Amino acid sequence: MITGHTKVVGLFGHPVDHTLSPAMQNAAFQAAGLSYCYLPFDVHPSVLKEAVRSIFPLGMKGVNLTIPHKQTVIPFLDRLSHDAERIGAVNTIERSGTLLVGHNTDGIGFLKSLHEQQVDPGGLRVILVGAGGAALGVALTLAQQNITEMILIVRTTEGRTIGGTTQLAARLTAWFPMLRLSLLEMTDRIGLPHLPHFKTLLINATPLGMREGDPFPFPPSLMETGWIVADLVYRPFETPLLREAAKRGIKTISGMGMLLHQGAAAFEIWIKENAPVDVMRKALAAALSE
Ligand code: NAP
C-alpha cells in the first residue's frame, strides 16, 4: 500500500522493459511489512548524472543499475565499496546520509547461488567464458575463494584477440598476483583443446543462450563428467548449454540463483536487515514463467 510514508528505490537502465527486479523487490518489501516501492526508470545515458543526483531530492534510499550504466555511473558517486572498486562497476547505489555509495553485488550473488547448490568453489578449477561486467564481478569474487586456477576463454579472429578478456585478465592479475591464470584461445577456426580435469567449474558469462539459435558459448562435447556448469543467463531458466550438461549427468546451476542473490544483497544494503529470500525466489519464478 502506497502512503505518504512510502520510500522509493528502483532501477536505472536503458532499456528496462524486461527487468524482473520490481517483481522480486516489491514482493520482498511486502513480506517484510515495509512501506517501500521499487520502480523501473528508463534513464537515457545523456541524463544519467541528473538521474543519480535526483536520489537526494526525491528521498530515495538507493537504486540498482543495469546496462549501460554500471561503469559510467562511477564519476557521479562519492564512494565505492571494496568490491565495486575492484570490479570497476556498480550495480547498487546506497544513499548513506549525504553520500552516494556504489556497491557491486553480482559476485556475491553468484557465490551464494553456488553455496545454495552445495558447491564450494574452493579447490576448483574455473573456466570462464565472457569478459564483460558480470564476468568481472564473478571472476574477482571467485579469485578470493581459494580456487586452484582460472582459465579465461579468449575470443580471437584471424589471429587477433577480440573482446574484453585482456582487460579482465589485467585486473585479475593486478588484484590477485598469486592466482594461476591462463588464457585459452577459442579461434573462429580452431576451437579449444580437451580440458580433462575432475574438479572444474565452467561458467558462461556471455549472453549466448538467451536467443534461439545462439551458438554454444563452450563446446558441449568438451564438458566432462564431474564438472559443474553454471550459466549467468537466467532467461531461459535452462539454457541449451545447461541442457547439454544435464544430459551428460553434469551438475548445473542456472543464472536465476545469481539474479536472486544479487537482488537480496541489494535489499540488505538498503534496508539493513535480512532479505526474505524465499519470497523473492517465488516472485522471480512467477515473473519468469509469465
Ligand atoms: P556485457 O558486459 O555485454 O559482456 C558480455 C560478454 O560476452 C563480453 O565479454 C562479450 O564479448 C561476450 N560475448 C558477447 N557475444 C559473444 C559471442 N558471440 N561469443 C563469445 N563471447 C561473446 O554483459 P554482462 O553484463 O557481462 O552480462 C553477460 C550475461 O550475463 C548477460 O546474458 C546477462 O543477462 C547475464 N547476467 C546475469 C546476471 C544474473 O544475475 N544472473 C547478472 C548480470 C548479467 P566482447 O568482450 O567481445 O564484447
Coordinates of N, CA, C and O in Angstrom, one line a residue, residues 60-206:
M60 N 15.2 9.1 -2.2 CA 15.2 7.6 -2.5 C 16.3 7.0 -1.6 O 17.3 7.7 -1.2
K61 N 16.1 5.7 -1.2 CA 17.1 5.0 -0.4 C 18.3 4.5 -1.3 O 19.4 4.3 -0.8
G62 N 18.0 4.4 -2.6 CA 19.1 3.9 -3.5 C 18.5 3.4 -4.7 O 17.2 3.4 -4.9
V63 N 19.3 2.9 -5.6 CA 18.9 2.3 -6.9 C 19.8 1.2 -7.3 O 20.9 1.1 -6.8
N64 N 19.3 0.3 -8.1 CA 20.1 -0.6 -8.9 C 20.4 0.0 -10.2 O 19.7 0.9 -10.7
L65 N 21.5 -0.5 -10.8 CA 21.9 0.0 -12.1 C 22.1 -1.2 -13.0 O 22.6 -2.3 -12.6
T66 N 21.7 -1.0 -14.3 CA 21.9 -2.1 -15.3 C 22.4 -1.5 -16.5 O 22.7 -0.3 -16.6
I67 N 22.6 -2.3 -17.6 CA 23.1 -1.8 -18.8 C 22.4 -0.6 -19.3 O 21.2 -0.5 -19.2
P68 N 23.1 0.5 -19.7 CA 24.6 0.6 -19.9 C 25.3 1.5 -18.9 O 26.3 2.1 -19.2
H69 N 24.7 1.5 -17.6 CA 25.2 2.5 -16.7 C 26.2 2.0 -15.6 O 26.7 2.8 -14.8
K70 N 26.5 0.7 -15.6 CA 27.3 0.1 -14.5 C 28.7 0.8 -14.3 O 29.2 0.8 -13.2
Q71 N 29.3 1.1 -15.4 CA 30.6 1.8 -15.3 C 30.6 3.3 -15.4 O 31.2 4.0 -14.6
T72 N 29.7 3.8 -16.3 CA 29.7 5.2 -16.5 C 29.1 6.0 -15.3 O 29.3 7.2 -15.2
V73 N 28.5 5.3 -14.3 CA 27.9 6.0 -13.2 C 29.0 6.4 -12.2 O 28.8 7.3 -11.3
I74 N 30.2 5.7 -12.2 CA 31.2 5.8 -11.2 C 31.6 7.3 -10.9 O 31.6 7.7 -9.7
P75 N 31.8 8.1 -11.9 CA 32.2 9.5 -11.6 C 31.2 10.3 -10.8 O 31.5 11.3 -10.2
F76 N 29.9 9.8 -10.8 CA 28.8 10.6 -10.1 C 28.6 10.2 -8.7 O 27.7 10.6 -8.0
L77 N 29.5 9.2 -8.2 CA 29.3 8.7 -6.9 C 30.4 9.3 -5.9 O 31.4 9.7 -6.4
D78 N 30.1 9.2 -4.6 CA 31.1 9.8 -3.7 C 32.1 8.7 -3.2 O 33.2 9.1 -2.8
R79 N 31.6 7.5 -3.2 CA 32.5 6.4 -2.6 C 32.1 5.1 -3.2 O 31.0 4.9 -3.7
L80 N 33.1 4.2 -3.3 CA 32.8 2.8 -3.8 C 33.2 1.8 -2.7 O 34.1 2.0 -1.9
S81 N 32.4 0.8 -2.6 CA 32.7 -0.3 -1.7 C 34.0 -1.0 -2.3 O 34.3 -0.8 -3.5
H82 N 34.6 -1.8 -1.5 CA 35.8 -2.5 -1.9 C 35.5 -3.4 -3.2 O 36.3 -3.3 -4.1
D83 N 34.4 -4.1 -3.2 CA 34.1 -4.9 -4.3 C 33.9 -4.1 -5.6 O 34.4 -4.4 -6.7
A84 N 33.1 -3.0 -5.4 CA 32.8 -2.2 -6.6 C 34.1 -1.6 -7.2 O 34.3 -1.5 -8.4
E85 N 35.0 -1.2 -6.3 CA 36.3 -0.6 -6.7 C 37.1 -1.6 -7.5 O 37.7 -1.3 -8.6
R86 N 37.2 -2.8 -6.9 CA 38.0 -3.9 -7.6 C 37.4 -4.2 -9.0 O 38.1 -4.4 -9.9
I87 N 36.0 -4.3 -9.0 CA 35.4 -4.8 -10.2 C 35.3 -3.6 -11.2 O 35.4 -3.8 -12.4
G88 N 35.3 -2.4 -10.7 CA 35.2 -1.3 -11.6 C 33.8 -1.1 -12.2 O 33.7 -0.5 -13.3
A89 N 32.8 -1.6 -11.5 CA 31.4 -1.4 -11.9 C 30.5 -1.5 -10.7 O 30.8 -2.1 -9.7
V90 N 29.4 -0.8 -10.9 CA 28.4 -0.6 -9.7 C 27.1 -1.1 -10.2 O 26.6 -0.8 -11.3
N91 N 26.5 -2.0 -9.4 CA 25.1 -2.4 -9.7 C 24.1 -1.9 -8.7 O 22.9 -2.1 -8.8
T92 N 24.6 -1.3 -7.6 CA 23.7 -0.9 -6.5 C 24.2 0.4 -5.9 O 25.4 0.5 -5.5
I93 N 23.4 1.4 -5.9 CA 23.8 2.7 -5.2 C 23.0 2.8 -3.9 O 21.8 2.5 -3.8
E94 N 23.7 3.1 -2.8 CA 23.1 3.3 -1.5 C 23.2 4.8 -1.1 O 24.3 5.4 -1.2
R95 N 22.1 5.4 -0.7 CA 22.2 6.8 -0.2 C 22.5 6.6 1.3 O 21.7 6.1 2.1
S96 N 23.7 7.1 1.7 CA 24.1 6.9 3.0 C 24.4 8.4 3.6 O 25.4 9.0 3.3
G97 N 23.4 8.9 4.2 CA 23.5 10.3 4.7 C 23.6 11.2 3.5 O 22.7 11.2 2.6
T98 N 24.7 12.0 3.5 CA 24.9 12.9 2.3 C 25.7 12.3 1.2 O 26.1 13.0 0.3
L99 N 26.0 11.0 1.3 CA 26.9 10.4 0.3 C 26.1 9.4 -0.5 O 25.2 8.7 0.0
L100 N 26.6 9.2 -1.7 CA 26.1 8.1 -2.6 C 27.3 7.1 -2.7 O 28.4 7.4 -3.1
V101 N 27.0 5.9 -2.2 CA 28.0 4.8 -2.2 C 27.6 3.8 -3.2 O 26.5 3.3 -3.3
G102 N 28.6 3.4 -4.1 CA 28.4 2.4 -5.1 C 28.9 1.0 -4.6 O 30.0 0.9 -4.0
H103 N 28.0 0.0 -4.8 CA 28.3 -1.4 -4.5 C 28.2 -2.2 -5.7 O 27.6 -1.9 -6.7
N104 N 28.8 -3.4 -5.6 CA 28.6 -4.4 -6.7 C 28.2 -5.7 -6.0 O 29.0 -6.3 -5.3
T105 N 27.0 -6.2 -6.2 CA 26.5 -7.5 -5.6 C 26.5 -8.6 -6.6 O 26.0 -9.7 -6.2
D106 N 27.0 -8.4 -7.8 CA 27.0 -9.6 -8.8 C 27.8 -10.7 -8.3 O 27.4 -11.9 -8.4
G107 N 29.0 -10.5 -7.8 CA 29.9 -11.5 -7.5 C 29.4 -12.3 -6.3 O 29.4 -13.5 -6.3
I108 N 29.0 -11.6 -5.2 CA 28.5 -12.3 -4.0 C 27.2 -13.0 -4.4 O 26.9 -14.1 -3.8
G109 N 26.4 -12.4 -5.3 CA 25.1 -13.1 -5.7 C 25.5 -14.5 -6.4 O 24.8 -15.5 -6.1
F110 N 26.5 -14.4 -7.2 CA 26.9 -15.7 -7.9 C 27.4 -16.7 -6.9 O 27.0 -17.9 -6.9
L111 N 28.2 -16.2 -5.9 CA 28.8 -17.1 -4.9 C 27.7 -17.8 -4.1 O 27.7 -19.0 -3.8
K112 N 26.7 -16.9 -3.7 CA 25.6 -17.5 -2.9 C 24.8 -18.5 -3.7 O 24.3 -19.5 -3.1
S113 N 24.7 -18.3 -5.0 CA 24.0 -19.3 -5.8 C 24.7 -20.6 -5.9 O 24.1 -21.6 -6.0
L114 N 26.1 -20.5 -5.8 CA 26.8 -21.8 -5.7 C 26.6 -22.5 -4.4 O 26.3 -23.7 -4.3
H115 N 26.7 -21.7 -3.3 CA 26.6 -22.2 -2.0 C 25.2 -22.9 -1.8 O 25.2 -24.0 -1.2
E116 N 24.2 -22.3 -2.3 CA 22.9 -22.9 -2.0 C 22.7 -24.2 -2.8 O 21.8 -25.0 -2.6
Q117 N 23.6 -24.4 -3.8 CA 23.6 -25.7 -4.5 C 24.7 -26.6 -4.0 O 25.2 -27.5 -4.7
Q118 N 25.2 -26.3 -2.8 CA 26.2 -27.1 -2.1 C 27.5 -27.2 -2.9 O 28.2 -28.2 -2.9
V119 N 27.8 -26.1 -3.6 CA 29.1 -26.0 -4.4 C 30.0 -25.0 -3.7 O 29.6 -23.9 -3.5
D120 N 31.2 -25.5 -3.3 CA 32.2 -24.6 -2.7 C 33.3 -24.5 -3.7 O 33.9 -25.5 -4.1
P121 N 33.5 -23.3 -4.2 CA 34.5 -23.1 -5.3 C 35.9 -23.4 -4.9 O 36.8 -23.6 -5.7
G122 N 36.2 -23.4 -3.5 CA 37.5 -23.7 -3.0 C 38.0 -25.0 -3.6 O 37.3 -26.0 -3.6
G123 N 39.2 -25.0 -4.2 CA 39.8 -26.3 -4.7 C 39.3 -26.6 -6.1 O 39.8 -27.5 -6.7
L124 N 38.5 -25.7 -6.7 CA 38.0 -26.0 -8.1 C 38.9 -25.2 -9.1 O 39.4 -24.2 -8.8
R125 N 39.0 -25.8 -10.3 CA 39.5 -25.0 -11.4 C 38.3 -24.3 -12.1 O 37.3 -25.0 -12.3
V126 N 38.5 -23.1 -12.4 CA 37.4 -22.3 -13.0 C 37.7 -22.0 -14.5 O 38.8 -21.6 -14.8
I127 N 36.7 -22.3 -15.3 CA 36.8 -21.9 -16.8 C 35.8 -20.9 -17.0 O 34.6 -21.2 -16.8
L128 N 36.2 -19.7 -17.4 CA 35.2 -18.6 -17.5 C 35.1 -18.1 -19.0 O 36.2 -17.8 -19.6
V129 N 33.9 -18.1 -19.5 CA 33.7 -17.7 -20.9 C 33.0 -16.3 -20.8 O 31.9 -16.3 -20.2
G130 N 33.6 -15.3 -21.4 CA 32.9 -14.0 -21.4 C 33.8 -13.1 -20.5 O 34.4 -13.5 -19.5
A131 N 33.8 -11.8 -20.8 CA 34.7 -10.9 -20.1 C 34.0 -9.5 -20.0 O 34.7 -8.5 -19.9
G132 N 32.7 -9.5 -19.8 CA 32.0 -8.2 -19.6 C 31.9 -7.9 -18.1 O 32.6 -8.5 -17.3
G133 N 31.0 -7.0 -17.8 CA 30.9 -6.6 -16.4 C 30.5 -7.7 -15.4 O 31.1 -7.8 -14.3
A134 N 29.6 -8.6 -15.8 CA 29.2 -9.7 -15.0 C 30.4 -10.7 -14.8 O 30.6 -11.1 -13.6
A135 N 31.1 -11.0 -15.8 CA 32.2 -11.9 -15.7 C 33.3 -11.3 -14.7 O 33.8 -12.1 -13.9
L136 N 33.5 -10.0 -14.8 CA 34.5 -9.4 -13.9 C 34.1 -9.6 -12.5 O 34.9 -9.9 -11.6
G137 N 32.8 -9.3 -12.1 CA 32.3 -9.5 -10.8 C 32.5 -10.9 -10.3 O 33.0 -11.2 -9.2
V138 N 32.2 -11.8 -11.2 CA 32.2 -13.3 -10.8 C 33.7 -13.7 -10.6 O 34.1 -14.3 -9.7
A139 N 34.6 -13.2 -11.6 CA 36.0 -13.6 -11.6 C 36.7 -13.1 -10.3 O 37.4 -13.8 -9.6
L140 N 36.4 -11.8 -10.0 CA 37.1 -11.3 -8.8 C 36.6 -11.9 -7.5 O 37.4 -12.0 -6.6
T141 N 35.4 -12.3 -7.5 CA 34.9 -12.9 -6.2 C 35.4 -14.3 -6.1 O 35.9 -14.7 -5.0
L142 N 35.5 -15.1 -7.2 CA 36.0 -16.4 -7.2 C 37.5 -16.4 -6.9 O 38.0 -17.4 -6.2
A143 N 38.2 -15.4 -7.3 CA 39.6 -15.4 -7.1 C 39.9 -15.3 -5.6 O 41.0 -15.6 -5.2
Q144 N 38.9 -14.9 -4.8 CA 39.2 -14.8 -3.3 C 38.8 -16.1 -2.6 O 38.7 -16.2 -1.4
Q145 N 38.4 -17.1 -3.4 CA 37.8 -18.3 -2.8 C 38.7 -19.6 -2.8 O 38.2 -20.7 -2.8
N146 N 40.0 -19.3 -2.9 CA 40.9 -20.5 -2.9 C 40.7 -21.4 -4.1 O 40.8 -22.7 -3.9
I147 N 40.3 -20.9 -5.2 CA 40.3 -21.8 -6.4 C 41.7 -22.1 -6.8 O 42.6 -21.4 -6.5
T148 N 41.8 -23.3 -7.6 CA 43.2 -23.7 -7.9 C 43.7 -22.9 -9.1 O 44.9 -22.6 -9.1
E149 N 42.9 -22.6 -10.0 CA 43.3 -21.8 -11.2 C 42.1 -21.2 -11.9 O 41.0 -21.7 -11.7
M150 N 42.4 -20.3 -12.8 CA 41.3 -19.8 -13.6 C 41.8 -19.7 -15.1 O 42.9 -19.3 -15.4
I151 N 40.9 -20.3 -15.9 CA 41.2 -20.2 -17.4 C 40.2 -19.3 -18.0 O 39.0 -19.5 -17.9
L152 N 40.6 -18.3 -18.7 CA 39.7 -17.4 -19.4 C 39.7 -17.8 -20.9 O 40.8 -18.0 -21.5
I153 N 38.6 -18.0 -21.4 CA 38.5 -18.3 -22.8 C 38.5 -17.0 -23.6 O 37.7 -16.1 -23.5
V154 N 39.5 -16.9 -24.5 CA 39.8 -15.7 -25.2 C 39.2 -15.9 -26.7 O 39.5 -16.9 -27.3
R155 N 38.4 -14.9 -27.0 CA 37.9 -15.0 -28.4 C 39.0 -14.3 -29.3 O 39.5 -13.2 -29.0
T156 N 39.3 -15.0 -30.4 CA 40.2 -14.4 -31.4 C 39.7 -14.6 -32.8 O 38.9 -15.5 -33.0
T157 N 40.0 -13.7 -33.6 CA 39.7 -13.9 -35.0 C 40.8 -13.5 -35.9 O 41.5 -12.5 -35.6
E158 N 41.2 -14.3 -36.8 CA 42.3 -14.1 -37.7 C 43.5 -13.7 -36.9 O 44.3 -12.7 -37.2
G159 N 43.8 -14.4 -35.8 CA 45.0 -14.2 -35.0 C 45.0 -13.1 -34.1 O 45.9 -12.8 -33.3
R160 N 43.8 -12.3 -34.0 CA 43.8 -11.1 -33.2 C 42.8 -11.4 -32.0 O 41.8 -12.0 -32.2
T161 N 43.2 -11.0 -30.8 CA 42.3 -11.1 -29.6 C 41.2 -10.1 -29.8 O 41.5 -9.0 -30.1
I162 N 40.0 -10.5 -29.6 CA 38.9 -9.6 -29.6 C 38.2 -9.6 -28.3 O 38.3 -10.6 -27.5
G163 N 37.4 -8.6 -28.0 CA 36.7 -8.6 -26.7 C 37.5 -8.1 -25.6 O 38.6 -7.6 -25.7
G164 N 36.9 -8.3 -24.3 CA 37.4 -7.6 -23.2 C 38.3 -8.5 -22.3 O 38.7 -8.2 -21.2
T165 N 38.7 -9.7 -22.8 CA 39.4 -10.7 -21.9 C 40.7 -10.1 -21.4 O 41.1 -10.4 -20.3
T166 N 41.4 -9.4 -22.3 CA 42.7 -8.9 -21.9 C 42.6 -8.0 -20.7 O 43.4 -8.0 -19.8
Q167 N 41.6 -7.2 -20.8 CA 41.4 -6.2 -19.7 C 41.0 -6.9 -18.4 O 41.5 -6.6 -17.3
L168 N 40.1 -7.9 -18.5 CA 39.7 -8.7 -17.4 C 41.0 -9.4 -16.7 O 41.1 -9.3 -15.5
A169 N 41.8 -9.9 -17.6 CA 43.0 -10.6 -17.1 C 43.9 -9.6 -16.4 O 44.5 -9.9 -15.3
A170 N 44.0 -8.4 -16.9 CA 44.9 -7.4 -16.3 C 44.4 -7.0 -14.9 O 45.2 -6.9 -14.0
R171 N 43.1 -6.9 -14.8 CA 42.5 -6.5 -13.5 C 42.7 -7.7 -12.5 O 43.1 -7.4 -11.3
L172 N 42.5 -8.9 -12.9 CA 42.7 -10.1 -12.1 C 44.1 -10.2 -11.6 O 44.4 -10.4 -10.4
T173 N 45.1 -10.0 -12.5 CA 46.5 -10.1 -12.2 C 46.9 -9.0 -11.2 O 47.6 -9.2 -10.3
A174 N 46.3 -7.8 -11.4 CA 46.7 -6.6 -10.5 C 46.2 -6.9 -9.1 O 46.9 -6.7 -8.1
W175 N 44.9 -7.4 -8.9 CA 44.4 -7.6 -7.6 C 44.8 -8.9 -7.0 O 44.9 -9.1 -5.8
F176 N 45.1 -9.9 -7.8 CA 45.4 -11.3 -7.3 C 46.7 -11.8 -8.0 O 46.6 -12.7 -8.8
P177 N 47.8 -11.2 -7.7 CA 49.0 -11.6 -8.5 C 49.4 -13.1 -8.3 O 50.1 -13.7 -9.1
M178 N 48.9 -13.7 -7.2 CA 49.3 -15.1 -7.0 C 48.3 -16.1 -7.7 O 48.6 -17.3 -7.7
L179 N 47.3 -15.6 -8.3 CA 46.3 -16.5 -8.9 C 46.9 -17.1 -10.2 O 47.5 -16.4 -11.0
R180 N 46.7 -18.5 -10.3 CA 47.2 -19.1 -11.6 C 46.2 -18.8 -12.6 O 45.0 -19.3 -12.6
L181 N 46.6 -18.1 -13.6 CA 45.6 -17.6 -14.6 C 46.2 -17.9 -16.0 O 47.3 -17.7 -16.3
S182 N 45.3 -18.5 -16.8 CA 45.8 -18.7 -18.2 C 44.7 -18.3 -19.2 O 43.5 -18.3 -18.8
L183 N 45.1 -18.0 -20.3 CA 44.1 -17.6 -21.4 C 44.2 -18.7 -22.4 O 45.3 -19.1 -22.8
L184 N 43.0 -19.1 -22.8 CA 43.0 -20.2 -23.9 C 42.2 -19.6 -25.1 O 41.1 -19.0 -24.9
E185 N 42.8 -19.8 -26.2 CA 42.2 -19.2 -27.4 C 41.1 -20.1 -28.0 O 41.3 -21.3 -28.1
M186 N 40.0 -19.5 -28.2 CA 38.9 -20.2 -29.0 C 38.8 -19.4 -30.3 O 38.2 -18.3 -30.3
T187 N 39.6 -19.8 -31.3 CA 39.6 -19.0 -32.5 C 38.4 -19.4 -33.3 O 37.7 -20.3 -33.0
D188 N 38.1 -18.6 -34.3 CA 36.9 -18.8 -35.1 C 37.1 -20.1 -36.0 O 36.2 -20.6 -36.6
R189 N 38.3 -20.6 -36.0 CA 38.5 -21.8 -36.8 C 39.0 -23.0 -36.0 O 38.6 -24.1 -36.3
I190 N 39.8 -22.8 -35.0 CA 40.4 -23.9 -34.4 C 39.6 -24.5 -33.2 O 39.5 -25.7 -33.1
G191 N 39.0 -23.7 -32.3 CA 38.3 -24.3 -31.2 C 39.3 -24.6 -30.0 O 40.5 -24.2 -30.1
L192 N 38.7 -25.2 -29.0 CA 39.5 -25.5 -27.8 C 40.1 -26.9 -27.7 O 39.5 -27.8 -28.3
P193 N 41.2 -27.0 -27.0 CA 41.7 -28.4 -26.8 C 40.8 -29.1 -25.7 O 40.1 -28.4 -25.0
H194 N 40.9 -30.4 -25.5 CA 40.3 -31.0 -24.4 C 40.9 -30.5 -23.1 O 42.0 -30.2 -23.0
L195 N 40.0 -30.4 -22.1 CA 40.5 -29.9 -20.8 C 40.1 -30.8 -19.7 O 39.4 -30.5 -18.7
P196 N 40.6 -32.1 -19.8 CA 40.1 -33.0 -18.8 C 40.6 -32.6 -17.4 O 41.8 -32.2 -17.2
H197 N 39.7 -32.7 -16.4 CA 40.1 -32.4 -15.0 C 38.8 -32.6 -14.3 O 37.7 -32.1 -14.7
F198 N 38.9 -33.3 -13.2 CA 37.6 -33.7 -12.5 C 36.9 -32.4 -11.9 O 35.8 -32.2 -12.1
K199 N 37.7 -31.7 -11.1 CA 37.1 -30.6 -10.3 C 37.1 -29.3 -11.1 O 38.0 -28.5 -10.9
T200 N 36.1 -29.1 -11.9 CA 36.1 -27.9 -12.8 C 34.7 -27.2 -12.7 O 33.7 -27.9 -12.7
L201 N 34.7 -25.9 -12.6 CA 33.5 -25.1 -12.6 C 33.6 -24.3 -13.9 O 34.4 -23.4 -14.1
L202 N 32.7 -24.7 -14.9 CA 32.6 -23.9 -16.1 C 31.5 -22.9 -16.0 O 30.4 -23.2 -15.6
I203 N 31.8 -21.6 -16.4 CA 30.8 -20.6 -16.2 C 30.6 -19.8 -17.6 O 31.6 -19.4 -18.2
N204 N 29.4 -19.8 -18.0 CA 29.1 -18.9 -19.2 C 28.7 -17.5 -18.7 O 27.6 -17.4 -18.1
A205 N 29.5 -16.6 -19.0 CA 29.2 -15.2 -18.6 C 29.0 -14.3 -19.9 O 29.2 -13.1 -19.9
T206 N 28.6 -15.0 -21.0 CA 28.2 -14.3 -22.2 C 26.7 -14.3 -22.3 O 26.1 -15.1 -21.6

